PDB file of C-alpha atoms in Angstrom:
ATOM      1  CA  MET A  18     -21.725  34.305 -26.778  1.00 63.00           C
ATOM      2  CA  GLY A  19     -20.075  33.185 -29.743  1.00 70.00           C
ATOM      3  CA  ASP A  20     -18.769  29.631 -30.752  1.00 73.00           C
ATOM      4  CA  LEU A  21     -15.019  30.663 -29.853  1.00 72.00           C
ATOM      5  CA  GLY A  22     -16.457  31.946 -26.569  1.00 70.00           C
ATOM      6  CA  VAL A  23     -18.001  28.808 -25.502  1.00 66.00           C
ATOM      7  CA  ILE A  24     -14.949  26.754 -26.430  1.00 73.00           C
ATOM      8  CA  ALA A  25     -12.744  29.174 -24.246  1.00 65.00           C
ATOM      9  CA  PHE A  26     -15.278  28.969 -21.577  1.00 62.00           C
ATOM     10  CA  LEU A  27     -15.137  24.989 -21.789  1.00 67.00           C
ATOM     11  CA  ALA A  28     -11.171  24.885 -21.816  1.00 67.00           C
ATOM     12  CA  ALA A  29     -11.065  26.977 -19.006  1.00 63.00           C
ATOM     13  CA  GLY A  30     -13.257  24.891 -16.930  1.00 62.00           C
ATOM     14  CA  ALA A  31     -11.506  21.670 -18.321  1.00 60.00           C
ATOM     15  CA  GLY A  32      -7.965  23.294 -17.212  1.00 62.00           C
ATOM     16  CA  LEU A  33      -9.447  24.172 -13.830  1.00 58.00           C
ATOM     17  CA  TYR A  34     -10.480  21.068 -13.070  1.00 62.00           C
ATOM     18  CA  ILE A  35      -7.233  19.328 -14.484  1.00 62.00           C
ATOM     19  CA  TRP A  36      -5.288  21.702 -12.175  1.00 58.00           C
ATOM     20  CA  ASN A  37      -7.507  21.225  -9.013  1.00 61.00           C
ATOM     21  CA  LEU A  38      -7.029  17.193  -9.518  1.00 62.00           C
ATOM     22  CA  LYS A  39      -3.314  17.457  -9.770  1.00 67.00           C
ATOM     23  CA  ARG A  40      -3.146  19.446  -6.571  1.00 65.00           C
ATOM     24  CA  SER A  41      -5.389  17.348  -4.728  1.00 67.00           C
ATOM     25  CA  ALA A  42      -3.225  14.017  -6.418  1.00 72.00           C
ATOM     26  CA  GLU A  43      -0.074  15.636  -5.035  1.00 79.00           C
ATOM     27  CA  ASN A  44      -1.454  15.977  -1.320  1.00 81.00           C
ATOM     28  CA  LEU A  45      -2.032  12.242  -0.887  1.00 87.00           C
ATOM     29  CA  GLN A  46      -0.627  11.041   2.190  1.00 87.00           C
ATOM     30  CA  TYR A  47       1.313   7.625   2.174  1.00 88.00           C
ATOM     31  CA  TYR A  48       2.702   5.573   4.722  1.00 85.00           C
ATOM     32  CA  PRO A  49       3.707   1.543   5.202  1.00 86.00           C
ATOM     33  CA  GLY A  50       1.182  -1.061   5.906  1.00 87.00           C
ATOM     34  CA  ASN A  51       0.780  -4.862   6.738  1.00 88.00           C
ATOM     35  CA  ILE A  52       3.397  -7.447   5.363  1.00 85.00           C
ATOM     36  CA  THR A  53       0.646  -9.975   3.782  1.00 90.00           C
ATOM     37  CA  GLY A  54       3.556 -12.395   2.010  1.00 89.00           C
ATOM     38  CA  PHE A  55       6.931 -13.409   1.202  1.00 84.00           C
ATOM     39  CA  SER A  56       8.305 -15.177  -1.848  1.00 87.00           C
ATOM     40  CA  ILE A  57      11.632 -16.015  -4.000  1.00 83.00           C
ATOM     41  CA  ASP A  58      11.614 -15.547  -7.470  1.00 83.00           C
ATOM     42  CA  GLY A  59      14.837 -16.566  -8.762  1.00 82.00           C
ATOM     43  CA  VAL A  60      17.536 -15.228  -6.209  1.00 79.00           C
ATOM     44  CA  SER A  61      15.505 -11.957  -5.496  1.00 82.00           C
ATOM     45  CA  PRO A  62      13.290 -11.760  -2.306  1.00 83.00           C
ATOM     46  CA  ILE A  63       9.571 -10.566  -3.104  1.00 87.00           C
ATOM     47  CA  VAL A  64       7.693  -9.091  -0.267  1.00 86.00           C
ATOM     48  CA  TYR A  65       3.759  -8.560  -0.458  1.00 91.00           C
ATOM     49  CA  THR A  66       2.722  -5.914   1.552  1.00 90.00           C
ATOM     50  CA  GLU A  67       0.389  -2.756   1.749  1.00 92.00           C
ATOM     51  CA  LEU A  68       1.001   0.911   1.565  1.00 91.00           C
ATOM     52  CA  VAL A  69      -1.828   2.812   3.262  1.00 93.00           C
ATOM     53  CA  ILE A  70      -2.850   6.128   1.073  1.00 90.00           C
ATOM     54  CA  GLN A  71      -4.911   8.617   2.873  1.00 91.00           C
ATOM     55  CA  ASN A  72      -7.193  11.052   0.862  1.00 89.00           C
ATOM     56  CA  THR A  73      -8.046  14.644   2.543  1.00 88.00           C
ATOM     57  CA  SER A  74      -9.413  15.990  -0.623  1.00 85.00           C
ATOM     58  CA  ASN A  75     -13.419  16.364  -1.922  1.00 86.00           C
ATOM     59  CA  ASN A  76     -12.110  14.139  -4.887  1.00 85.00           C
ATOM     60  CA  GLU A  77     -12.054  10.690  -5.574  1.00 88.00           C
ATOM     61  CA  PHE A  78      -9.016   8.743  -7.007  1.00 87.00           C
ATOM     62  CA  THR A  79      -8.722   5.838  -8.947  1.00 88.00           C
ATOM     63  CA  LEU A  80      -5.046   4.873  -8.431  1.00 90.00           C
ATOM     64  CA  ASN A  81      -4.103   3.107 -11.640  1.00 92.00           C
ATOM     65  CA  ALA A  82      -0.485   2.554 -11.242  1.00 94.00           C
ATOM     66  CA  LEU A  83       2.373   3.229  -8.735  1.00 94.00           C
ATOM     67  CA  SER A  84       6.110   2.862  -8.803  1.00 96.00           C
ATOM     68  CA  GLY A  85       9.013   3.318  -7.273  1.00 95.00           C
ATOM     69  CA  ASN A  86      12.816   2.788  -6.136  1.00 95.00           C
ATOM     70  CA  VAL A  87      13.609   1.845  -2.864  1.00 90.00           C
ATOM     71  CA  THR A  88      16.744   2.777  -1.456  1.00 89.00           C
ATOM     72  CA  CYS A  89      18.786   2.311   1.880  1.00 82.00           C
ATOM     73  CA  ASP A  90      21.720   4.819   2.780  1.00 78.00           C
ATOM     74  CA  GLY A  91      22.094   5.596  -0.675  1.00 82.00           C
ATOM     75  CA  THR A  92      22.306   2.132  -2.159  1.00 82.00           C
ATOM     76  CA  LEU A  93      19.509   1.126  -4.522  1.00 87.00           C
ATOM     77  CA  VAL A  94      18.173  -2.228  -2.753  1.00 86.00           C
ATOM     78  CA  GLY A  95      14.484  -2.631  -4.316  1.00 88.00           C
ATOM     79  CA  ASN A  96      11.616  -1.537  -6.489  1.00 93.00           C
ATOM     80  CA  ILE A  97       8.060  -1.249  -5.525  1.00 93.00           C
ATOM     81  CA  SER A  98       5.272  -1.613  -7.878  1.00 95.00           C
ATOM     82  CA  ASN A  99       1.349  -2.194  -8.444  1.00 95.00           C
ATOM     83  CA  PHE A 100      -0.462  -1.959 -11.775  1.00 95.00           C
ATOM     84  CA  SER A 101      -3.869  -2.821 -10.343  1.00 93.00           C
ATOM     85  CA  PRO A 102      -6.482  -0.059 -10.134  1.00 94.00           C
ATOM     86  CA  VAL A 103      -7.857   0.612  -6.621  1.00 92.00           C
ATOM     87  CA  ILE A 104     -10.454   3.633  -5.632  1.00 93.00           C
ATOM     88  CA  ILE A 105      -9.445   6.018  -2.738  1.00 90.00           C
ATOM     89  CA  ARG A 106     -12.969   7.554  -1.726  1.00 93.00           C
ATOM     90  CA  PRO A 107     -12.895  11.501  -0.798  1.00 91.00           C
ATOM     91  CA  ARG A 108     -12.199  12.317   2.851  1.00 92.00           C
ATOM     92  CA  SER A 109     -10.622   8.681   3.640  1.00 93.00           C
ATOM     93  CA  GLU A 110      -8.047   6.053   3.047  1.00 93.00           C
ATOM     94  CA  GLY A 111      -7.339   2.869   0.990  1.00 92.00           C
ATOM     95  CA  VAL A 112      -5.151   0.313   1.045  1.00 93.00           C
ATOM     96  CA  LEU A 113      -3.124  -0.503  -2.142  1.00 92.00           C
ATOM     97  CA  PRO A 114      -1.430  -3.999  -2.561  1.00 94.00           C
ATOM     98  CA  ILE A 115       2.467  -3.263  -3.266  1.00 93.00           C
ATOM     99  CA  THR A 116       5.124  -6.092  -4.382  1.00 93.00           C
ATOM    100  CA  LEU A 117       8.531  -5.115  -3.459  1.00 89.00           C
ATOM    101  CA  LYS A 118      11.163  -6.993  -5.398  1.00 90.00           C
ATOM    102  CA  MET A 119      14.471  -6.823  -3.401  1.00 85.00           C
ATOM    103  CA  PHE A 120      17.640  -6.823  -5.587  1.00 83.00           C
ATOM    104  CA  PRO A 121      19.992  -9.420  -4.029  1.00 77.00           C
ATOM    105  CA  ILE A 122      23.341  -7.569  -4.459  1.00 65.00           C
ATOM    106  CA  GLY A 123      21.699  -4.367  -2.496  1.00 55.00           C
ATOM    107  CA  LEU A 124      20.125  -6.901  -0.193  1.00 60.00           C
ATOM    108  CA  VAL A 125      23.601  -8.522   0.602  1.00 57.00           C
ATOM    109  CA  ASN A 126      25.475  -5.204   1.010  1.00 60.00           C
ATOM    110  CA  ASP A 127      22.907  -4.141   3.222  1.00 60.00           C
ATOM    111  CA  ILE A 128      22.998  -6.985   5.372  1.00 57.00           C
ATOM    112  CA  ILE A 129      27.121  -6.912   5.587  1.00 54.00           C
ATOM    113  CA  SER A 130      26.738  -3.121   6.373  1.00 59.00           C
ATOM    114  CA  ALA A 131      24.625  -4.018   9.101  1.00 57.00           C
ATOM    115  CA  ILE A 132      26.652  -6.555  10.786  1.00 50.00           C
ATOM    116  CA  THR A 133      29.960  -5.084  10.085  1.00 55.00           C
ATOM    117  CA  GLY A 134      29.177  -1.748  11.154  1.00 59.00           C
ATOM    118  CA  GLY A 135      27.031  -2.676  14.198  1.00 57.00           C
ATOM    119  CA  VAL A 136      23.868  -0.842  12.571  1.00 59.00           C
ATOM    120  CA  ARG A 137      20.630  -1.991  14.201  1.00 64.00           C
ATOM    121  CA  GLY A 138      18.264   0.307  12.140  1.00 69.00           C
ATOM    122  CA  LYS A 139      18.337   1.028   8.512  1.00 75.00           C
ATOM    123  CA  VAL A 140      15.976   3.953   6.782  1.00 80.00           C
ATOM    124  CA  LEU A 141      14.166   2.985   3.641  1.00 82.00           C
ATOM    125  CA  GLU A 142      13.378   5.738   1.514  1.00 90.00           C
ATOM    126  CA  VAL A 143      11.034   5.088  -1.188  1.00 91.00           C
ATOM    127  CA  VAL A 144      10.512   7.718  -4.175  1.00 94.00           C
ATOM    128  CA  GLY A 145       8.377   7.049  -7.003  1.00 94.00           C
ATOM    129  CA  SER A 146       5.527   8.035  -9.156  1.00 94.00           C
ATOM    130  CA  VAL A 147       1.798   7.445  -9.036  1.00 93.00           C
ATOM    131  CA  ASN A 148      -0.999   7.611 -11.460  1.00 91.00           C
ATOM    132  CA  ALA A 149      -4.167   9.070 -10.151  1.00 87.00           C
ATOM    133  CA  ASP A 150      -7.135   9.400 -12.360  1.00 84.00           C
ATOM    134  CA  GLY A 151      -4.424   9.923 -15.169  1.00 86.00           C
ATOM    135  CA  VAL A 152      -2.769  12.486 -13.666  1.00 86.00           C
ATOM    136  CA  GLN A 153       1.005  11.366 -12.658  1.00 90.00           C
ATOM    137  CA  VAL A 154       2.205  13.133  -9.528  1.00 90.00           C
ATOM    138  CA  PRO A 155       5.395  11.986  -7.561  1.00 91.00           C
ATOM    139  CA  PHE A 156       5.561  10.533  -3.713  1.00 89.00           C
ATOM    140  CA  SER A 157       7.994   9.731  -1.475  1.00 89.00           C
ATOM    141  CA  LEU A 158       8.051   7.638   2.007  1.00 88.00           C
ATOM    142  CA  SER A 159      10.469   7.391   4.557  1.00 86.00           C
ATOM    143  CA  TYR A 160      10.353   4.205   6.934  1.00 78.00           C
ATOM    144  CA  LYS A 161      12.790   3.057   9.505  1.00 74.00           C
ATOM    145  CA  ALA A 162      13.405  -0.681   9.531  1.00 68.00           C
ATOM    146  CA  GLY A 163      14.705  -2.062  13.247  1.00 59.00           C
ATOM    147  CA  VAL A 164      15.616  -0.761  16.158  1.00 55.00           C
TER     148      VAL A 164
END
């Protein structure tokens, strides 16, 4: 096997590794964890919470960053983020602390809608992306708040 054959073999191996890593990262499961704190930044409420991430693959992931938008009934009401690396071991789950920054206008509109419309429960949709070992993959989460 010549130099070109070795390079092609190594490139194919690297491509297969990256493809498998991306496929595994896309299969991570997310669900809400505990609320750990609350504060106010100017007029924006900040909620500190946890995101539980389940990894069913044989790959270990370092989640380098996560960011996403939070909507309620189609209205953008906030943003979640974490930019501190967290390791998720193979065939296990890990907890990622996240910051949920609510937008005051969206929050006020949502509260008024709940009061005037008599709506008791709200469904929050989170859509964003996560950097898992340098691979950028989308994630989404739906969470019903209230009764």
